[in-house]
Amino acid sequence: MKAPSIHVVNLGCSKNLVDTERLYGDFLTAGFRVADFPEQASLVVVNTCGFIEAAKEESVNEILDRVANRTEGQKIAVAGCLSQRYLDDLRKEIPEVDLWVGTYQPGDLLEKVRSASWGLQPECASTNRIPRLLTTAQHFAYLKVSEGCDRVCSFCAIPGIRGGHVSRTGDEIVQEIRDLHGAGVQEAILIAQDLTYYGKDLGKGHGLAPLLRRILDETEIPWVRLTYAYPQFIGDDLLELVAGSDRICKYLDMPLQHGSERMLQAMRRGHTRQGLRDLLGRIRSGIPGISLRTTFLLGFPGETEQDFDELMELVEETRFDRLGGFTFSPEEGTHSMTLGDPVDPEIAQDRLARLMRRQSEISLELNEEKIGRTLKVLVDGVAEGQSHRFDARTEFDAPEVDNSVQILDGDCEPGRFTEVRIVGATEYDLEAVVV
Ligand code: SF4
């Protein structure tokens, strides 16, 4: 008899994606097959996001869609941040769902499926444990170094969903990177809610810099990328390590959320505008050529045009290489709900549009400065619909959110590094030929 199959619909951030990959690992180890499409699966799992309004809506719509398109005998389970946050309400509102669980706990959903006596019992389990099933391209992988967050940012519901900060051990992380590299992964993207807080709960001698040193010493992974850094605990040891290694990408994703003193205080970010400027200056001088990515939040309660001007000054001064923005979403249970009405959504959208317009100009100027340079890139794949062209990324670009390099000429292989010369630039992409 064919083994039962599972398909997971993943929503939200890369941390949720790692949970989805681990979920697949649990079920594959138990002998389930993976169904490529939801309609083919014995069990469909919707791994939801519950961070902000738009994400919650997307998750609910996906659940309703699964219920409406359920195939004969198919079981539907819901997991992730939305169900972690609203379990009882959702269970009442969408009774058609067969099983509700919260955020990923190793083996938890599998145990519940087993004890649900739905008859989804594979005849034989896998002979070895499968920790996770990569759902990204096979040459890069997200690597969660911790779960949860101890910070108190006014607008953020994550600590209430994912709990307090818990670091994984260095041994676990190093072993996972070794396994991933052994499976062909060339780029390990370190993720967390708060990357720079790594190890603070593990005692003396633990931290992001010591972890990176172990990764460099005990693995051969060619590229390590740092994302979701919080603008704190970025010591000279970390800057020197990144500056001194060609295996740690000259890249730092550090969401700043705002640039005005008043807004940073209201958001309870725990640092000052001047503190941010000093930190950005230290990073730029400590790691020459680093690509700085950040994210800003517009329309927070009380934000004035003066506050927006201060943010734009920081953008002009720092000239971020990569920048994303979103508008404030009032989240129940967060401190921001006590701070009065958000800014008129139209004004917030207008500020976001002005910010992104200026950023596209800065991004074009910075990209044009790369024309003529020879850079190492990781080839992500064949460009869509163009068999002789390839998409790649430099160390200055994370997958899915940043720029790509379109290789116009020359042979290269997906999942492999190659050297290219930059021959053209647009706001958010580069053009290159293989050298
Ligand atoms: S650092 Fe702030 S914004 Fe980020 S997850 Fe923690 S509380 Fe939320």
Tab-separated table of C-alpha atoms and ligand atoms in Angstrom:
chain	number	residue	atom	x	y	z
A	1	MET	CA	0.000	0.000	0.000
A	2	LYS	CA	1.276	3.513	-0.897
A	3	ALA	CA	2.491	5.452	2.142
A	4	PRO	CA	0.322	8.430	3.188
A	5	SER	CA	1.563	11.793	1.910
A	6	ILE	CA	1.919	15.259	3.358
A	7	HIS	CA	2.037	18.741	1.799
A	8	VAL	CA	2.830	21.860	3.849
A	9	VAL	CA	1.731	25.307	2.668
A	10	ASN	CA	4.291	27.659	4.203
A	11	LEU	CA	3.426	31.286	4.956
A	12	GLY	CA	5.422	34.086	6.549
A	13	CYS	CA	9.121	34.464	7.272
A	14	SER	CA	12.210	32.294	6.843
A	15	LYS	CA	11.922	31.177	10.474
A	16	ASN	CA	8.530	29.671	9.704
A	17	LEU	CA	10.059	28.112	6.584
A	18	VAL	CA	12.645	26.291	8.704
A	19	ASP	CA	9.786	25.001	10.877
A	20	THR	CA	8.073	23.718	7.728
A	21	GLU	CA	11.276	21.966	6.647
A	22	ARG	CA	11.599	20.345	10.084
A	23	LEU	CA	7.945	19.308	9.972
A	24	TYR	CA	8.614	17.532	6.661
A	25	GLY	CA	11.633	15.916	8.348
A	26	ASP	CA	9.437	14.503	11.133
A	27	PHE	CA	6.898	13.021	8.693
A	28	LEU	CA	9.488	11.691	6.226
A	29	THR	CA	11.311	9.978	9.098
A	30	ALA	CA	7.991	8.372	10.057
A	31	GLY	CA	7.572	7.037	6.511
A	32	PHE	CA	5.259	9.607	4.937
A	33	ARG	CA	5.794	10.709	1.313
A	34	VAL	CA	5.881	14.360	0.237
A	35	ALA	CA	3.067	15.453	-2.088
A	36	ASP	CA	4.126	18.183	-4.496
A	37	PHE	CA	0.688	19.769	-4.504
A	38	PRO	CA	-1.922	20.171	-1.743
A	39	GLU	CA	-4.649	18.399	-3.693
A	40	GLN	CA	-2.477	15.253	-3.948
A	41	ALA	CA	-1.821	14.952	-0.198
A	42	SER	CA	-3.449	12.713	2.433
A	43	LEU	CA	-2.617	15.435	4.944
A	44	VAL	CA	-2.327	19.165	4.175
A	45	VAL	CA	-0.750	21.406	6.781
A	46	VAL	CA	-1.042	25.206	6.591
A	47	ASN	CA	1.928	26.661	8.495
A	48	THR	CA	0.560	30.104	9.225
A	49	CYS	CA	1.943	33.590	9.944
A	50	GLY	CA	0.299	35.811	12.556
A	51	PHE	CA	2.656	38.798	12.693
A	52	ILE	CA	0.577	41.643	11.253
A	53	GLU	CA	-2.941	42.150	9.875
A	54	ALA	CA	-2.085	41.481	6.225
A	55	ALA	CA	-0.275	38.244	7.117
A	56	LYS	CA	-3.148	37.085	9.316
A	57	GLU	CA	-5.618	37.688	6.508
A	58	GLU	CA	-3.449	35.746	4.055
A	59	SER	CA	-3.264	32.828	6.504
A	60	VAL	CA	-7.034	32.708	7.114
A	61	ASN	CA	-7.701	32.868	3.373
A	62	GLU	CA	-5.295	30.001	2.769
A	63	ILE	CA	-7.007	27.866	5.427
A	64	LEU	CA	-10.458	28.584	3.963
A	65	ASP	CA	-9.108	27.790	0.506
A	66	ARG	CA	-7.781	24.429	1.685
A	67	VAL	CA	-11.107	23.626	3.337
A	68	ALA	CA	-13.032	24.615	0.209
A	69	ASN	CA	-10.741	22.515	-2.007
A	70	ARG	CA	-10.421	19.509	0.252
A	71	THR	CA	-10.082	16.245	-1.725
A	72	GLU	CA	-11.794	13.011	-0.728
A	73	GLY	CA	-10.602	11.692	2.663
A	74	GLN	CA	-7.992	14.445	2.976
A	75	LYS	CA	-7.124	15.738	6.441
A	76	ILE	CA	-6.324	19.408	7.099
A	77	ALA	CA	-4.129	20.646	9.944
A	78	VAL	CA	-3.143	24.215	10.822
A	79	ALA	CA	0.086	25.192	12.594
A	80	GLY	CA	2.304	28.224	13.082
A	81	CYS	CA	2.041	31.710	14.539
A	82	LEU	CA	-1.611	32.476	13.744
A	83	SER	CA	-2.909	29.327	15.455
A	84	GLN	CA	-0.407	29.811	18.302
A	85	ARG	CA	-1.900	33.262	18.853
A	86	TYR	CA	-5.641	32.623	18.262
A	87	LEU	CA	-6.100	28.864	18.759
A	88	ASP	CA	-9.449	28.861	20.606
A	89	ASP	CA	-11.099	31.510	18.382
A	90	LEU	CA	-9.948	29.816	15.166
A	91	ARG	CA	-11.066	26.386	16.329
A	92	LYS	CA	-14.581	27.816	16.864
A	93	GLU	CA	-14.599	29.899	13.672
A	94	ILE	CA	-13.284	27.200	11.269
A	95	PRO	CA	-14.533	23.832	12.655
A	96	GLU	CA	-13.813	22.143	9.298
A	97	VAL	CA	-10.096	22.021	10.156
A	98	ASP	CA	-9.231	18.559	11.545
A	99	LEU	CA	-6.297	19.506	13.758
A	100	TRP	CA	-4.930	22.732	15.262
A	101	VAL	CA	-1.438	23.095	16.737
A	102	GLY	CA	0.746	26.081	17.551
A	103	THR	CA	4.263	26.860	16.392
A	104	TYR	CA	6.563	23.955	15.522
A	105	GLN	CA	7.559	21.590	18.330
A	106	PRO	CA	9.693	18.579	17.284
A	107	GLY	CA	7.436	15.572	16.598
A	108	ASP	CA	4.366	17.268	18.096
A	109	LEU	CA	2.105	17.351	15.016
A	110	LEU	CA	3.217	13.857	13.982
A	111	GLU	CA	2.248	12.484	17.416
A	112	LYS	CA	-1.136	14.150	17.176
A	113	VAL	CA	-1.724	12.753	13.662
A	114	ARG	CA	-0.736	9.291	14.878
A	115	SER	CA	-3.121	9.421	17.838
A	116	ALA	CA	-5.939	10.868	15.707
A	117	SER	CA	-6.566	7.355	14.230
A	118	TRP	CA	-7.190	8.752	10.741
A	119	GLY	CA	-5.526	5.661	9.326
A	120	LEU	CA	-2.538	7.729	8.127
A	121	GLN	CA	-0.054	5.133	9.405
A	122	PRO	CA	2.891	4.436	7.056
A	123	GLU	CA	3.830	0.719	6.947
A	124	CYS	CA	7.499	1.443	7.509
A	125	ALA	CA	9.510	4.361	8.839
A	126	SER	CA	12.735	5.678	7.344
A	127	THR	CA	15.837	3.820	8.549
A	128	ASN	CA	17.522	7.070	9.515
A	129	ARG	CA	16.250	10.317	11.023
A	130	ILE	CA	15.672	13.091	8.478
A	131	PRO	CA	16.177	16.399	10.355
A	132	ARG	CA	14.644	18.626	7.668
A	133	LEU	CA	13.662	18.729	3.996
A	134	LEU	CA	15.117	21.760	2.223
A	135	THR	CA	12.359	23.589	0.365
A	136	THR	CA	14.627	26.351	-0.931
A	137	ALA	CA	17.108	25.868	-3.804
A	138	GLN	CA	19.510	23.137	-2.668
A	139	HIS	CA	22.601	25.379	-2.511
A	140	PHE	CA	21.456	27.702	0.272
A	141	ALA	CA	19.661	27.099	3.550
A	142	TYR	CA	18.261	29.177	6.384
A	143	LEU	CA	19.683	28.222	9.738
A	144	LYS	CA	17.762	29.161	12.851
A	145	VAL	CA	20.216	29.841	15.712
A	146	SER	CA	17.619	30.689	18.342
A	147	GLU	CA	13.888	30.918	18.955
A	148	GLY	CA	11.824	33.696	20.513
A	149	CYS	CA	12.768	37.200	21.667
A	150	ASP	CA	13.345	38.994	24.992
A	151	ARG	CA	12.846	42.503	23.634
A	152	VAL	CA	9.811	44.738	24.171
A	153	CYS	CA	9.381	46.638	20.895
A	154	SER	CA	6.029	48.402	21.174
A	155	PHE	CA	4.619	47.259	17.820
A	156	CYS	CA	5.652	43.625	17.914
A	157	ALA	CA	3.553	40.601	18.811
A	158	ILE	CA	6.327	38.051	18.255
A	159	PRO	CA	7.502	37.636	21.868
A	160	GLY	CA	3.873	36.884	22.748
A	161	ILE	CA	3.728	34.234	20.008
A	162	ARG	CA	7.213	32.703	19.996
A	163	GLY	CA	8.104	33.247	23.671
A	164	GLY	CA	11.373	34.404	25.205
A	165	HIS	CA	14.792	34.039	23.601
A	166	VAL	CA	16.263	30.526	23.614
A	167	SER	CA	19.612	29.940	21.850
A	168	ARG	CA	20.454	26.614	20.227
A	169	THR	CA	23.767	25.173	21.310
A	170	GLY	CA	26.874	25.790	19.243
A	171	ASP	CA	27.292	22.016	18.829
A	172	GLU	CA	23.819	21.661	17.294
A	173	ILE	CA	24.387	24.594	14.911
A	174	VAL	CA	27.857	23.481	13.811
A	175	GLN	CA	26.602	19.920	13.221
A	176	GLU	CA	23.628	21.161	11.201
A	177	ILE	CA	25.905	23.302	9.013
A	178	ARG	CA	28.205	20.323	8.453
A	179	ASP	CA	25.218	18.170	7.441
A	180	LEU	CA	23.854	20.862	5.132
A	181	HIS	CA	27.236	21.447	3.498
A	182	GLY	CA	27.597	17.679	3.097
A	183	ALA	CA	24.274	17.758	1.240
A	184	GLY	CA	25.548	20.432	-1.172
A	185	VAL	CA	24.587	23.666	0.594
A	186	GLN	CA	27.090	26.448	-0.145
A	187	GLU	CA	25.466	29.289	1.828
A	188	ALA	CA	24.168	29.139	5.410
A	189	ILE	CA	21.892	32.088	6.216
A	190	LEU	CA	21.782	32.579	9.983
A	191	ILE	CA	18.333	33.687	11.125
A	192	ALA	CA	16.651	34.444	14.460
A	193	GLN	CA	14.195	36.935	15.882
A	194	ASP	CA	17.232	38.698	17.345
A	195	LEU	CA	20.506	37.362	15.903
A	196	THR	CA	22.921	39.534	17.881
A	197	TYR	CA	21.378	38.343	21.168
A	198	TYR	CA	22.604	34.829	20.340
A	199	GLY	CA	24.228	33.046	23.271
A	200	LYS	CA	23.270	35.635	25.908
A	201	ASP	CA	21.298	32.878	27.636
A	202	LEU	CA	24.101	30.296	27.336
A	203	GLY	CA	26.492	31.940	29.746
A	204	LYS	CA	30.008	33.393	29.597
A	205	GLY	CA	32.024	32.867	26.388
A	206	HIS	CA	28.921	32.395	24.250
A	207	GLY	CA	27.795	34.895	21.632
A	208	LEU	CA	27.502	35.497	17.901
A	209	ALA	CA	31.235	36.089	17.369
A	210	PRO	CA	32.302	32.880	19.206
A	211	LEU	CA	29.651	30.961	17.242
A	212	LEU	CA	30.947	32.333	13.930
A	213	ARG	CA	34.505	31.455	14.917
A	214	ARG	CA	33.419	27.843	15.543
A	215	ILE	CA	31.570	27.743	12.194
A	216	LEU	CA	34.726	28.964	10.411
A	217	ASP	CA	36.980	26.524	12.306
A	218	GLU	CA	34.765	23.434	12.368
A	219	THR	CA	32.922	23.552	9.021
A	220	GLU	CA	33.875	24.190	5.394
A	221	ILE	CA	30.731	26.054	4.384
A	222	PRO	CA	31.885	28.698	1.820
A	223	TRP	CA	29.357	31.410	2.728
A	224	VAL	CA	27.764	32.418	6.045
A	225	ARG	CA	25.242	35.276	5.972
A	226	LEU	CA	23.969	37.314	8.945
A	227	THR	CA	20.333	38.397	9.016
A	228	TYR	CA	17.864	39.819	11.605
A	229	ALA	CA	20.602	41.505	13.632
A	230	TYR	CA	19.391	43.836	16.365
A	231	PRO	CA	21.366	47.098	16.646
A	232	GLN	CA	23.054	46.015	19.857
A	233	PHE	CA	25.846	43.607	20.900
A	234	ILE	CA	27.805	44.347	17.712
A	235	GLY	CA	31.267	44.360	19.244
A	236	ASP	CA	34.643	44.968	17.613
A	237	ASP	CA	35.303	41.203	17.788
A	238	LEU	CA	32.317	40.593	15.503
A	239	LEU	CA	33.301	43.401	13.110
A	240	GLU	CA	36.905	42.127	12.902
A	241	LEU	CA	35.741	38.551	12.298
A	242	VAL	CA	33.447	39.562	9.420
A	243	ALA	CA	36.027	41.950	7.957
A	244	GLY	CA	38.790	39.325	8.201
A	245	SER	CA	37.004	36.317	6.658
A	246	ASP	CA	36.059	35.783	3.021
A	247	ARG	CA	33.627	33.083	4.155
A	248	ILE	CA	31.378	35.457	6.125
A	249	CYS	CA	29.470	37.545	3.584
A	250	LYS	CA	30.137	41.275	3.784
A	251	TYR	CA	26.465	41.697	4.478
A	252	LEU	CA	24.373	42.620	7.487
A	253	ASP	CA	20.592	42.707	7.666
A	254	MET	CA	19.700	44.929	10.665
A	255	PRO	CA	16.098	46.189	10.860
A	256	LEU	CA	16.185	49.688	12.456
A	257	GLN	CA	12.474	50.440	12.254
A	258	HIS	CA	12.929	54.227	12.513
A	259	GLY	CA	15.476	57.079	12.569
A	260	SER	CA	13.776	59.702	14.713
A	261	GLU	CA	14.605	59.972	18.419
A	262	ARG	CA	10.940	60.340	19.399
A	263	MET	CA	9.847	57.293	17.397
A	264	LEU	CA	12.723	55.103	18.615
A	265	GLN	CA	11.685	55.913	22.189
A	266	ALA	CA	7.961	55.342	21.479
A	267	MET	CA	8.818	52.030	19.797
A	268	ARG	CA	10.856	51.032	22.886
A	269	ARG	CA	13.818	50.108	20.710
A	270	GLY	CA	16.244	50.700	23.566
A	271	HIS	CA	18.680	52.923	21.726
A	272	THR	CA	19.001	56.545	20.612
A	273	ARG	CA	19.236	58.118	17.148
A	274	GLN	CA	22.855	59.146	17.872
A	275	GLY	CA	23.607	55.640	19.141
A	276	LEU	CA	22.343	54.247	15.821
A	277	ARG	CA	24.413	56.689	13.782
A	278	ASP	CA	27.539	55.802	15.785
A	279	LEU	CA	26.862	52.078	15.323
A	280	LEU	CA	26.297	52.432	11.562
A	281	GLY	CA	29.530	54.425	11.344
A	282	ARG	CA	31.445	51.722	13.241
A	283	ILE	CA	30.045	48.999	10.974
A	284	ARG	CA	30.876	50.928	7.785
A	285	SER	CA	34.451	51.670	8.921
A	286	GLY	CA	34.971	48.281	10.604
A	287	ILE	CA	33.893	46.278	7.532
A	288	PRO	CA	34.790	48.259	4.388
A	289	GLY	CA	32.455	47.525	1.474
A	290	ILE	CA	29.795	45.891	3.658
A	291	SER	CA	26.259	45.708	2.228
A	292	LEU	CA	23.840	47.071	4.842
A	293	ARG	CA	20.212	46.034	4.658
A	294	THR	CA	17.524	47.520	6.891
A	295	THR	CA	13.775	47.818	7.345
A	296	PHE	CA	11.719	50.830	8.412
A	297	LEU	CA	8.212	51.070	9.868
A	298	LEU	CA	6.124	54.084	8.838
A	299	GLY	CA	2.938	55.474	10.349
A	300	PHE	CA	3.569	54.525	13.995
A	301	PRO	CA	1.219	56.349	16.414
A	302	GLY	CA	2.396	59.944	16.886
A	303	GLU	CA	4.791	59.965	13.896
A	304	THR	CA	5.066	63.528	12.506
A	305	GLU	CA	6.501	64.885	9.270
A	306	GLN	CA	9.476	66.030	11.397
A	307	ASP	CA	10.033	62.412	12.513
A	308	PHE	CA	9.856	61.277	8.897
A	309	ASP	CA	12.429	63.944	7.931
A	310	GLU	CA	14.793	62.623	10.610
A	311	LEU	CA	14.395	59.117	9.185
A	312	MET	CA	15.124	60.394	5.681
A	313	GLU	CA	18.237	62.196	6.992
A	314	LEU	CA	19.508	58.848	8.328
A	315	VAL	CA	18.784	57.250	4.931
A	316	GLU	CA	20.700	60.037	3.132
A	317	GLU	CA	23.604	59.819	5.567
A	318	THR	CA	23.920	56.010	5.639
A	319	ARG	CA	22.972	55.218	2.005
A	320	PHE	CA	21.739	51.706	2.835
A	321	ASP	CA	22.519	49.173	0.146
A	322	ARG	CA	19.241	47.362	0.609
A	323	LEU	CA	16.123	48.731	2.282
A	324	GLY	CA	12.582	47.529	2.879
A	325	GLY	CA	9.651	49.286	4.507
A	326	PHE	CA	6.136	48.618	5.728
A	327	THR	CA	3.372	50.585	7.372
A	328	PHE	CA	2.286	50.177	10.980
A	329	SER	CA	-0.344	47.540	11.773
A	330	PRO	CA	-1.967	47.940	15.223
A	331	GLU	CA	-1.523	44.552	16.927
A	332	GLU	CA	-3.660	43.630	19.936
A	333	GLY	CA	-1.630	42.722	22.987
A	334	THR	CA	1.205	45.065	22.005
A	335	HIS	CA	2.223	48.223	23.879
A	336	SER	CA	1.526	50.320	20.778
A	337	MET	CA	-2.209	49.800	21.351
A	338	THR	CA	-1.924	52.187	24.302
A	339	LEU	CA	-0.258	54.940	22.252
A	340	GLY	CA	-3.283	56.387	20.484
A	341	ASP	CA	-4.360	56.208	16.881
A	342	PRO	CA	-1.920	55.251	14.151
A	343	VAL	CA	-1.124	57.870	11.519
A	344	ASP	CA	-3.708	58.119	8.729
A	345	PRO	CA	-2.965	55.096	6.483
A	346	GLU	CA	-2.812	57.326	3.394
A	347	ILE	CA	-0.140	59.500	5.000
A	348	ALA	CA	1.736	56.381	6.117
A	349	GLN	CA	1.582	54.938	2.589
A	350	ASP	CA	2.739	58.259	1.129
A	351	ARG	CA	5.738	58.347	3.487
A	352	LEU	CA	6.578	54.735	2.564
A	353	ALA	CA	6.360	55.618	-1.148
A	354	ARG	CA	8.666	58.635	-0.703
A	355	LEU	CA	11.144	56.534	1.246
A	356	MET	CA	11.208	53.762	-1.392
A	357	ARG	CA	11.441	56.292	-4.231
A	358	ARG	CA	14.553	57.870	-2.691
A	359	GLN	CA	15.968	54.420	-1.909
A	360	SER	CA	15.591	53.302	-5.526
A	361	GLU	CA	17.707	56.301	-6.591
A	362	ILE	CA	20.380	55.481	-3.968
A	363	SER	CA	20.296	51.796	-4.951
A	364	LEU	CA	20.838	52.681	-8.637
A	365	GLU	CA	23.803	54.951	-7.769
A	366	LEU	CA	25.381	52.223	-5.606
A	367	ASN	CA	24.779	49.554	-8.260
A	368	GLU	CA	26.294	51.752	-10.996
A	369	GLU	CA	29.461	52.070	-8.872
A	370	LYS	CA	29.881	48.278	-9.285
A	371	ILE	CA	30.088	48.422	-13.105
A	372	GLY	CA	33.512	47.164	-14.247
A	373	ARG	CA	34.185	45.269	-11.008
A	374	THR	CA	34.864	41.511	-10.991
A	375	LEU	CA	32.836	39.778	-8.295
A	376	LYS	CA	32.330	36.223	-7.030
A	377	VAL	CA	28.707	35.123	-7.344
A	378	LEU	CA	26.662	32.089	-6.359
A	379	VAL	CA	24.556	30.948	-9.303
A	380	ASP	CA	20.943	30.509	-8.214
A	381	GLY	CA	19.589	29.110	-11.453
A	382	VAL	CA	18.659	29.576	-15.093
A	383	ALA	CA	16.870	32.872	-15.685
A	384	GLU	CA	13.176	32.296	-16.196
A	385	GLY	CA	12.371	31.612	-19.851
A	386	GLN	CA	15.949	32.323	-20.969
A	387	SER	CA	17.934	29.055	-21.126
A	388	HIS	CA	21.282	30.752	-21.829
A	389	ARG	CA	21.017	33.323	-19.045
A	390	PHE	CA	21.470	32.756	-15.322
A	391	ASP	CA	20.431	34.463	-12.089
A	392	ALA	CA	23.077	34.752	-9.414
A	393	ARG	CA	23.894	36.697	-6.281
A	394	THR	CA	26.950	38.420	-4.881
A	395	GLU	CA	27.824	38.183	-1.204
A	396	PHE	CA	26.027	41.544	-0.894
A	397	ASP	CA	22.605	39.993	-1.603
A	398	ALA	CA	20.420	37.578	0.328
A	399	PRO	CA	18.036	35.337	-1.635
A	400	GLU	CA	14.473	36.377	-2.291
A	401	VAL	CA	14.730	39.911	-0.810
A	402	ASP	CA	17.770	41.566	-2.407
A	403	ASN	CA	19.316	42.241	-5.810
A	404	SER	CA	20.175	39.569	-8.295
A	405	VAL	CA	22.929	39.426	-10.922
A	406	GLN	CA	21.734	38.498	-14.390
A	407	ILE	CA	24.512	36.632	-16.139
A	408	LEU	CA	24.113	37.536	-19.788
A	409	ASP	CA	27.007	35.532	-21.225
A	410	GLY	CA	29.306	32.637	-20.266
A	411	ASP	CA	28.867	29.146	-18.880
A	412	CYS	CA	28.093	28.547	-15.261
A	413	GLU	CA	26.326	25.950	-13.134
A	414	PRO	CA	23.426	26.505	-10.744
A	415	GLY	CA	24.478	25.989	-7.134
A	416	ARG	CA	28.117	26.781	-7.941
A	417	PHE	CA	30.290	29.882	-7.499
A	418	THR	CA	31.764	31.708	-10.482
A	419	GLU	CA	33.560	35.002	-11.189
A	420	VAL	CA	31.740	37.651	-13.227
A	421	ARG	CA	32.428	41.155	-14.475
A	422	ILE	CA	29.618	43.684	-13.898
A	423	VAL	CA	28.613	45.274	-17.192
A	424	GLY	CA	25.299	46.947	-16.353
A	425	ALA	CA	23.084	48.097	-13.463
A	426	THR	CA	19.476	48.949	-12.716
A	427	GLU	CA	17.908	50.004	-9.398
A	428	TYR	CA	17.679	46.495	-8.038
A	429	ASP	CA	19.716	44.263	-10.363
A	430	LEU	CA	23.145	43.956	-11.946
A	431	GLU	CA	24.098	42.552	-15.354
A	432	ALA	CA	27.287	40.563	-15.798
A	433	VAL	CA	29.355	38.263	-17.972
A	434	VAL	CA	31.406	35.282	-16.771
A	435	VAL	CA	35.194	35.992	-16.727
B	1	SF4	S1	13.512	42.486	18.268
B	1	SF4	FE1	11.635	43.662	18.520
B	1	SF4	S2	10.710	43.581	16.478
B	1	SF4	FE2	12.210	41.943	16.540
B	1	SF4	S3	11.077	40.106	17.197
B	1	SF4	FE3	11.944	41.084	19.039
B	1	SF4	S4	10.313	42.395	19.827
B	1	SF4	FE4	9.829	41.908	17.691
